């Protein structure tokens, strides 16, 4: 436990050493006692708060090219899912979707207890996007609006895209289980993230940001190890089959906007196709960012920010006058 707390502190110190504001610590204690790593970038002048989180196997500080520019418009909370980035891993038996949902509930309660009331929006990629939809299904309106980046939705049985999602899950599980778990230096992993044929063309310095955010120094091996163990990453991919996220998206308790990767790319990912289907079949609010893949926030951060700002502006006075009340 002490080593993991130290890792959280080290992550913040690394940001400060690079001349980048690490934000203020915002302790979030999960229901099983572990500490979820969250940082607050206060903005007293902002009318709304934005909570940012990440995809499976990643970490929120790796998305800094996307969210740093949003600090001038919003009070920002940057949080890592358990077992990722700044957060403690917890027991393997708690690394699953119901616990991710419970952690989001704890986060919302913590924000209500520690920060001033103001409209609060989520900007969630992939894993955290699906978790926020499951939270909506189970707990109703907990956000004033959700911006979901390329959510890997599981369509219901019989849907034409169900098999595409299942194939995507199979591929992701195989990839996670082949994942190299340790590196001599973050630059090695950054080199992999910088390969556009695998991850798309990320804007600098996102490859190194993501490498530093997803690795932790290991004193025993003198190497850098992945914060999210490959077997845990694979388990989360394998179990992303809950149709209730799709149901929540079709009947959301709060405004929802999908910002998706390019469905017209030569080989579009399953999330791009299911996101387009949600828009076409159910009228879900939607943007697609041309020429991007699943890591669109790192490939085209400016376009992703613009789409997010448009959506939150469209929520307008309704969100300002009637923000979610949490306890």
mmCIF file of N, CA, C and O in Angstrom, residues 80-128:
data_model
loop_
_atom_site.group_PDB
_atom_site.id
_atom_site.type_symbol
_atom_site.label_atom_id
_atom_site.label_comp_id
_atom_site.label_asym_id
_atom_site.label_seq_id
_atom_site.Cartn_x
_atom_site.Cartn_y
_atom_site.Cartn_z
ATOM 1 N N UNK A 80 -7.924 8.458 -12.349
ATOM 2 C CA UNK A 80 -7.565 7.164 -12.927
ATOM 3 C C UNK A 80 -8.438 6.059 -12.339
ATOM 4 O O UNK A 80 -8.696 6.028 -11.128
ATOM 5 N N UNK A 81 -8.862 5.156 -13.195
ATOM 6 C CA UNK A 81 -9.582 3.964 -12.777
ATOM 7 C C UNK A 81 -8.664 3.128 -11.876
ATOM 8 O O UNK A 81 -7.441 3.110 -12.046
ATOM 9 N N UNK A 82 -9.254 2.430 -10.908
ATOM 10 C CA UNK A 82 -8.459 1.545 -10.044
ATOM 11 C C UNK A 82 -7.556 0.640 -10.890
ATOM 12 O O UNK A 82 -7.928 0.173 -11.969
ATOM 13 N N UNK A 83 -6.354 0.403 -10.360
ATOM 14 C CA UNK A 83 -5.424 -0.453 -11.070
ATOM 15 C C UNK A 83 -4.791 0.187 -12.289
ATOM 16 O O UNK A 83 -4.160 -0.497 -13.093
ATOM 17 N N UNK A 84 -4.940 1.497 -12.436
ATOM 18 C CA UNK A 84 -4.358 2.225 -13.556
ATOM 19 C C UNK A 84 -3.666 3.482 -13.031
ATOM 20 O O UNK A 84 -4.120 4.085 -12.057
ATOM 21 N N UNK A 85 -2.589 3.882 -13.703
ATOM 22 C CA UNK A 85 -1.987 5.176 -13.459
ATOM 23 C C UNK A 85 -1.697 5.465 -12.004
ATOM 24 O O UNK A 85 -0.972 4.739 -11.327
ATOM 25 N N UNK A 86 -2.305 6.535 -11.488
ATOM 26 C CA UNK A 86 -2.067 7.000 -10.121
ATOM 27 C C UNK A 86 -2.804 6.172 -9.078
ATOM 28 O O UNK A 86 -2.527 6.305 -7.885
ATOM 29 N N UNK A 87 -3.780 5.382 -9.482
ATOM 30 C CA UNK A 87 -4.636 4.690 -8.521
ATOM 31 C C UNK A 87 -4.004 3.398 -8.023
ATOM 32 O O UNK A 87 -3.251 2.729 -8.742
ATOM 33 N N UNK A 88 -4.344 3.041 -6.788
ATOM 34 C CA UNK A 88 -3.889 1.769 -6.244
ATOM 35 C C UNK A 88 -4.595 0.620 -6.962
ATOM 36 O O UNK A 88 -5.723 0.781 -7.451
ATOM 37 N N UNK A 89 -3.960 -0.551 -7.030
ATOM 38 C CA UNK A 89 -4.551 -1.651 -7.795
ATOM 39 C C UNK A 89 -5.738 -2.316 -7.128
ATOM 40 O O UNK A 89 -6.679 -2.734 -7.799
ATOM 41 N N UNK A 90 -5.697 -2.455 -5.796
ATOM 42 C CA UNK A 90 -6.745 -3.211 -5.127
ATOM 43 C C UNK A 90 -6.627 -4.697 -5.435
ATOM 44 O O UNK A 90 -5.769 -5.145 -6.198
ATOM 45 N N UNK A 91 -7.516 -5.464 -4.852
ATOM 46 C CA UNK A 91 -7.505 -6.909 -5.064
ATOM 47 C C UNK A 91 -7.966 -7.242 -6.476
ATOM 48 O O UNK A 91 -8.835 -6.566 -7.042
ATOM 49 N N UNK A 92 -7.396 -8.303 -7.034
ATOM 50 C CA UNK A 92 -7.786 -8.720 -8.380
ATOM 51 C C UNK A 92 -9.275 -9.020 -8.457
ATOM 52 O O UNK A 92 -9.922 -8.768 -9.480
ATOM 53 N N UNK A 93 -9.833 -9.542 -7.376
ATOM 54 C CA UNK A 93 -11.266 -9.861 -7.355
ATOM 55 C C UNK A 93 -12.174 -8.662 -7.399
ATOM 56 O O UNK A 93 -13.387 -8.809 -7.597
ATOM 57 N N UNK A 94 -11.620 -7.456 -7.201
ATOM 58 C CA UNK A 94 -12.413 -6.231 -7.282
ATOM 59 C C UNK A 94 -12.175 -5.466 -8.584
ATOM 60 O O UNK A 94 -12.718 -4.371 -8.747
ATOM 61 N N UNK A 95 -11.376 -6.026 -9.474
ATOM 62 C CA UNK A 95 -11.061 -5.340 -10.729
ATOM 63 C C UNK A 95 -12.071 -5.784 -11.790
ATOM 64 O O UNK A 95 -11.792 -6.633 -12.643
ATOM 65 N N UNK A 96 -13.266 -5.204 -11.701
ATOM 66 C CA UNK A 96 -14.326 -5.605 -12.614
ATOM 67 C C UNK A 96 -15.321 -4.451 -12.779
ATOM 68 O O UNK A 96 -15.279 -3.443 -12.064
ATOM 69 N N UNK A 97 -16.241 -4.620 -13.723
ATOM 70 C CA UNK A 97 -17.152 -3.535 -14.097
ATOM 71 C C UNK A 97 -18.041 -3.062 -12.947
ATOM 72 O O UNK A 97 -18.182 -1.840 -12.753
ATOM 73 N N UNK A 98 -18.650 -3.939 -12.149
ATOM 74 C CA UNK A 98 -19.471 -3.426 -11.040
ATOM 75 C C UNK A 98 -18.680 -2.548 -10.073
ATOM 76 O O UNK A 98 -19.204 -1.546 -9.558
ATOM 77 N N UNK A 99 -17.412 -2.890 -9.838
ATOM 78 C CA UNK A 99 -16.604 -2.058 -8.944
ATOM 79 C C UNK A 99 -16.254 -0.723 -9.600
ATOM 80 O O UNK A 99 -16.197 0.310 -8.929
ATOM 81 N N UNK A 100 -16.009 -0.717 -10.912
ATOM 82 C CA UNK A 100 -15.754 0.547 -11.596
ATOM 83 C C UNK A 100 -16.962 1.477 -11.447
ATOM 84 O O UNK A 100 -16.808 2.696 -11.261
ATOM 85 N N UNK A 101 -18.155 0.909 -11.558
ATOM 86 C CA UNK A 101 -19.367 1.705 -11.378
ATOM 87 C C UNK A 101 -19.449 2.237 -9.947
ATOM 88 O O UNK A 101 -19.746 3.419 -9.716
ATOM 89 N N UNK A 102 -19.175 1.368 -8.970
ATOM 90 C CA UNK A 102 -19.194 1.805 -7.570
ATOM 91 C C UNK A 102 -18.162 2.902 -7.326
ATOM 92 O O UNK A 102 -18.410 3.848 -6.566
ATOM 93 N N UNK A 103 -17.009 2.806 -7.985
ATOM 94 C CA UNK A 103 -15.976 3.827 -7.829
ATOM 95 C C UNK A 103 -16.433 5.169 -8.390
ATOM 96 O O UNK A 103 -16.116 6.232 -7.825
ATOM 97 N N UNK A 104 -17.158 5.151 -9.505
ATOM 98 C CA UNK A 104 -17.693 6.398 -10.038
ATOM 99 C C UNK A 104 -18.699 7.016 -9.072
ATOM 100 O O UNK A 104 -18.756 8.247 -8.914
ATOM 101 N N UNK A 105 -19.484 6.182 -8.418
ATOM 102 C CA UNK A 105 -20.403 6.693 -7.401
ATOM 103 C C UNK A 105 -19.629 7.344 -6.254
ATOM 104 O O UNK A 105 -19.979 8.430 -5.778
ATOM 105 N N UNK A 106 -18.567 6.682 -5.814
ATOM 106 C CA UNK A 106 -17.742 7.247 -4.745
ATOM 107 C C UNK A 106 -17.123 8.569 -5.184
ATOM 108 O O UNK A 106 -17.068 9.535 -4.402
ATOM 109 N N UNK A 107 -16.671 8.631 -6.416
ATOM 110 C CA UNK A 107 -16.095 9.864 -6.935
ATOM 111 C C UNK A 107 -17.110 10.997 -6.904
ATOM 112 O O UNK A 107 -16.798 12.109 -6.448
ATOM 113 N N UNK A 108 -18.317 10.729 -7.373
ATOM 114 C CA UNK A 108 -19.347 11.785 -7.387
ATOM 115 C C UNK A 108 -19.643 12.250 -5.957
ATOM 116 O O UNK A 108 -19.793 13.450 -5.700
ATOM 117 N N UNK A 109 -19.728 11.326 -5.016
ATOM 118 C CA UNK A 109 -19.978 11.707 -3.625
ATOM 119 C C UNK A 109 -18.816 12.526 -3.068
ATOM 120 O O UNK A 109 -19.026 13.502 -2.333
ATOM 121 N N UNK A 110 -17.596 12.148 -3.424
ATOM 122 C CA UNK A 110 -16.423 12.886 -2.949
ATOM 123 C C UNK A 110 -16.423 14.312 -3.485
ATOM 124 O O UNK A 110 -16.121 15.266 -2.745
ATOM 125 N N UNK A 111 -16.761 14.486 -4.747
ATOM 126 C CA UNK A 111 -16.821 15.827 -5.315
ATOM 127 C C UNK A 111 -17.855 16.677 -4.588
ATOM 128 O O UNK A 111 -17.624 17.863 -4.305
ATOM 129 N N UNK A 112 -18.995 16.069 -4.266
ATOM 130 C CA UNK A 112 -20.045 16.813 -3.560
ATOM 131 C C UNK A 112 -19.614 17.206 -2.153
ATOM 132 O O UNK A 112 -19.964 18.285 -1.661
ATOM 133 N N UNK A 113 -18.845 16.345 -1.521
ATOM 134 C CA UNK A 113 -18.426 16.587 -0.141
ATOM 135 C C UNK A 113 -17.268 17.577 -0.038
ATOM 136 O O UNK A 113 -17.190 18.359 0.915
ATOM 137 N N UNK A 114 -16.353 17.561 -1.029
ATOM 138 C CA UNK A 114 -15.121 18.328 -0.905
ATOM 139 C C UNK A 114 -15.075 19.601 -1.746
ATOM 140 O O UNK A 114 -14.253 20.485 -1.471
ATOM 141 N N UNK A 115 -15.924 19.697 -2.762
ATOM 142 C CA UNK A 115 -15.869 20.834 -3.667
ATOM 143 C C UNK A 115 -17.191 21.583 -3.666
ATOM 144 O O UNK A 115 -18.220 21.058 -3.242
ATOM 145 N N UNK A 116 -17.156 22.801 -4.181
ATOM 146 C CA UNK A 116 -18.378 23.601 -4.240
ATOM 147 C C UNK A 116 -19.330 23.035 -5.293
ATOM 148 O O UNK A 116 -18.897 22.379 -6.241
ATOM 149 N N UNK A 117 -20.627 23.268 -5.146
ATOM 150 C CA UNK A 117 -21.578 22.756 -6.132
ATOM 151 C C UNK A 117 -21.515 23.551 -7.436
ATOM 152 O O UNK A 117 -21.502 24.781 -7.422
ATOM 153 N N UNK A 118 -21.436 22.837 -8.526
ATOM 154 C CA UNK A 118 -21.544 23.450 -9.852
ATOM 155 C C UNK A 118 -21.834 22.335 -10.847
ATOM 156 O O UNK A 118 -21.578 21.158 -10.565
ATOM 157 N N UNK A 119 -22.396 22.652 -12.004
ATOM 158 C CA UNK A 119 -22.687 21.602 -12.991
ATOM 159 C C UNK A 119 -21.429 20.793 -13.300
ATOM 160 O O UNK A 119 -20.337 21.358 -13.482
ATOM 161 N N UNK A 120 -21.595 19.478 -13.370
ATOM 162 C CA UNK A 120 -20.454 18.580 -13.514
ATOM 163 C C UNK A 120 -20.687 17.628 -14.685
ATOM 164 O O UNK A 120 -21.689 16.913 -14.730
ATOM 165 N N UNK A 121 -19.745 17.651 -15.603
ATOM 166 C CA UNK A 121 -19.815 16.832 -16.812
ATOM 167 C C UNK A 121 -18.685 15.808 -16.801
ATOM 168 O O UNK A 121 -17.621 16.036 -16.225
ATOM 169 N N UNK A 122 -18.922 14.676 -17.451
ATOM 170 C CA UNK A 122 -17.899 13.667 -17.607
ATOM 171 C C UNK A 122 -17.368 13.651 -19.027
ATOM 172 O O UNK A 122 -18.142 13.784 -19.979
ATOM 173 N N UNK A 123 -16.052 13.510 -19.173
ATOM 174 C CA UNK A 123 -15.410 13.330 -20.470
ATOM 175 C C UNK A 123 -14.650 12.013 -20.393
ATOM 176 O O UNK A 123 -13.535 11.957 -19.880
ATOM 177 N N UNK A 124 -15.272 10.951 -20.890
ATOM 178 C CA UNK A 124 -14.795 9.600 -20.612
ATOM 179 C C UNK A 124 -14.489 8.850 -21.904
ATOM 180 O O UNK A 124 -15.309 8.826 -22.832
ATOM 181 N N UNK A 125 -13.332 8.197 -21.908
ATOM 182 C CA UNK A 125 -12.907 7.423 -23.074
ATOM 183 C C UNK A 125 -13.024 5.931 -22.797
ATOM 184 O O UNK A 125 -12.580 5.451 -21.757
ATOM 185 N N UNK A 126 -13.645 5.213 -23.703
ATOM 186 C CA UNK A 126 -13.582 3.760 -23.753
ATOM 187 C C UNK A 126 -14.057 3.098 -22.456
ATOM 188 O O UNK A 126 -15.249 3.135 -22.151
ATOM 189 N N UNK A 127 -13.159 2.524 -21.663
ATOM 190 C CA UNK A 127 -13.558 1.857 -20.418
ATOM 191 C C UNK A 127 -14.404 2.775 -19.543
ATOM 192 O O UNK A 127 -15.489 2.393 -19.086
ATOM 193 N N UNK A 128 -13.912 3.980 -19.267
ATOM 194 C CA UNK A 128 -14.647 4.872 -18.366
ATOM 195 C C UNK A 128 -15.965 5.327 -18.986
ATOM 196 O O UNK A 128 -16.921 5.612 -18.257
#
